[in-house]
Amino acid sequence: MSGILDGKRLLITGVITEQSLGFGVAKYAQEQGADVVLTGFGRMSLVERIAKKLPKPAPVIELDVTDAEHLESLAGKVREHVDGIDGVLHAIAYAPPSALGGNFLNTPWEDVATALSVSTFSYKSLATACLPLMENGGSIVGLTFDASQAWPVYDWMGVAKAGLESANRYLARDLGPKGIRVNLVSAGPQRTMAAKSIPGFEAFEEAWTKRSPLGWSLTDSEPVAKACAALLSDLFPATSGEILHVDGGFHAVGVERTEQ
Ligand code: NAP
């Protein structure tokens, strides 16, 4: 059976558990015919264990996306497994505890800087580190949480995501002439490690469950994976700088669902 990613070579970041959005994308991408290489951060033996749970065990390269040496050596390490790549998934975010949970007015700059460095600037760093592998063009996809408005508890991560959404447009501008598309998927809440570290995250879970016109599962990341896979495939050849909402329709409606 042919898949939408047949013959595509993908680099996928941000896998730490089977709930990770990156894991869901890697799994679906393999099911659709892609060859997947993963990156892991810090806890490499854990990532390697999770990588073995994919339909086809994937190789794992160590990448701290804030480490200049890791970024410089990334292309060479990827070439040990594939001769180039057609797509990259950026599924990386982190903010120190003081930057989340309702402390917005008191968060020190150092912690804001960490959030921006890992969650925003890294999109550009990963893209440029992968350029030598994408000489024939390709697709870069990242993950955001709708930054068009202020949320409870999301605080400086919301600011970091607003920056990510802007960086998405600038990367689309600068990489388009190289045949590289750059797009974000704006996902509704999912119970991943990153989400669980946000105090008060239940507020999103409750709101999404009540308001999404299509309804929303907090534990099924396949809709997000399918959208990322579509953007990584050849199905969106003229789309770049876009933010595709995969949130059950939540962003489009103003109040809770009423039974009709
Ligand atoms: P996750 O499973 O915890 O994945 C986040 C990943 O980022 C982890 O693998 C983490 O590694 C990695 N990471 C942190 N610092 C890094 C660094 N310096 N270098 C490289 N990797 C680093 O959570 P997730 O929810 O799937 O997050 C993936 C993306 O989806 C994030 O951009 C997140 O903001 C976005 N998103 C999530 C939701 C949601 O509700 N879950 C909604 C919308 C968007 P460690 O765990 O080892 O630190």
Coordinates of N, CA and C in Angstrom, one line a residue, residues 18 21 40 53 68 78 82 84 90 98 103-104 154 185 187 204 206 212 214 216 258:
E18 N 5.8 8.0 24.8 CA 4.9 7.6 23.7 C 3.8 8.6 23.6
L21 N 4.1 14.5 21.2 CA 3.6 14.7 19.9 C 4.6 14.3 18.8
G40 N 17.2 13.1 20.4 CA 16.9 13.0 21.8 C 17.7 14.0 22.6
K53 N 9.8 1.4 20.2 CA 8.4 1.2 20.2 C 7.7 1.6 19.0
A68 N 25.6 24.7 20.5 CA 26.2 25.1 19.2 C 26.9 23.9 18.6
V78 N 23.3 12.9 11.0 CA 22.1 12.4 10.3 C 22.6 11.6 9.0
V82 N 20.9 8.5 6.8 CA 20.2 8.8 5.5 C 21.1 9.8 4.8
G84 N 20.3 12.5 3.1 CA 19.7 13.8 3.1 C 18.3 13.7 3.8
H90 N 10.0 20.1 14.3 CA 10.5 20.8 15.5 C 9.3 20.6 16.6
S98 N 9.2 29.2 37.0 CA 8.8 30.6 37.3 C 8.1 31.3 36.1
N103 N 2.7 33.6 37.3 CA 3.7 34.5 37.9 C 4.2 35.5 36.9
F104 N 3.4 35.8 35.9 CA 3.9 36.5 34.7 C 4.6 37.8 35.1
Y154 N -0.4 30.1 31.0 CA 0.6 29.8 30.0 C 1.8 30.8 29.9
V185 N 1.8 23.7 13.1 CA 0.5 23.1 13.5 C 0.2 23.7 14.9
A187 N -1.8 23.1 17.9 CA -2.5 21.9 18.5 C -3.3 22.3 19.7
F204 N -7.2 24.4 30.5 CA -7.3 24.2 29.1 C -8.1 22.9 28.7
E206 N -10.4 21.4 30.4 CA -11.9 21.6 30.6 C -12.5 22.5 29.5
S212 N -14.9 22.9 22.0 CA -14.5 22.5 20.6 C -15.8 22.0 19.9
L214 N -16.0 20.2 17.3 CA -15.8 18.8 16.9 C -15.6 17.9 18.1
W216 N -13.0 17.1 21.5 CA -11.5 17.1 21.6 C -11.0 16.0 22.5
T258 N -23.5 24.6 22.9 CA -24.8 24.3 23.5 C -25.4 23.2 22.7

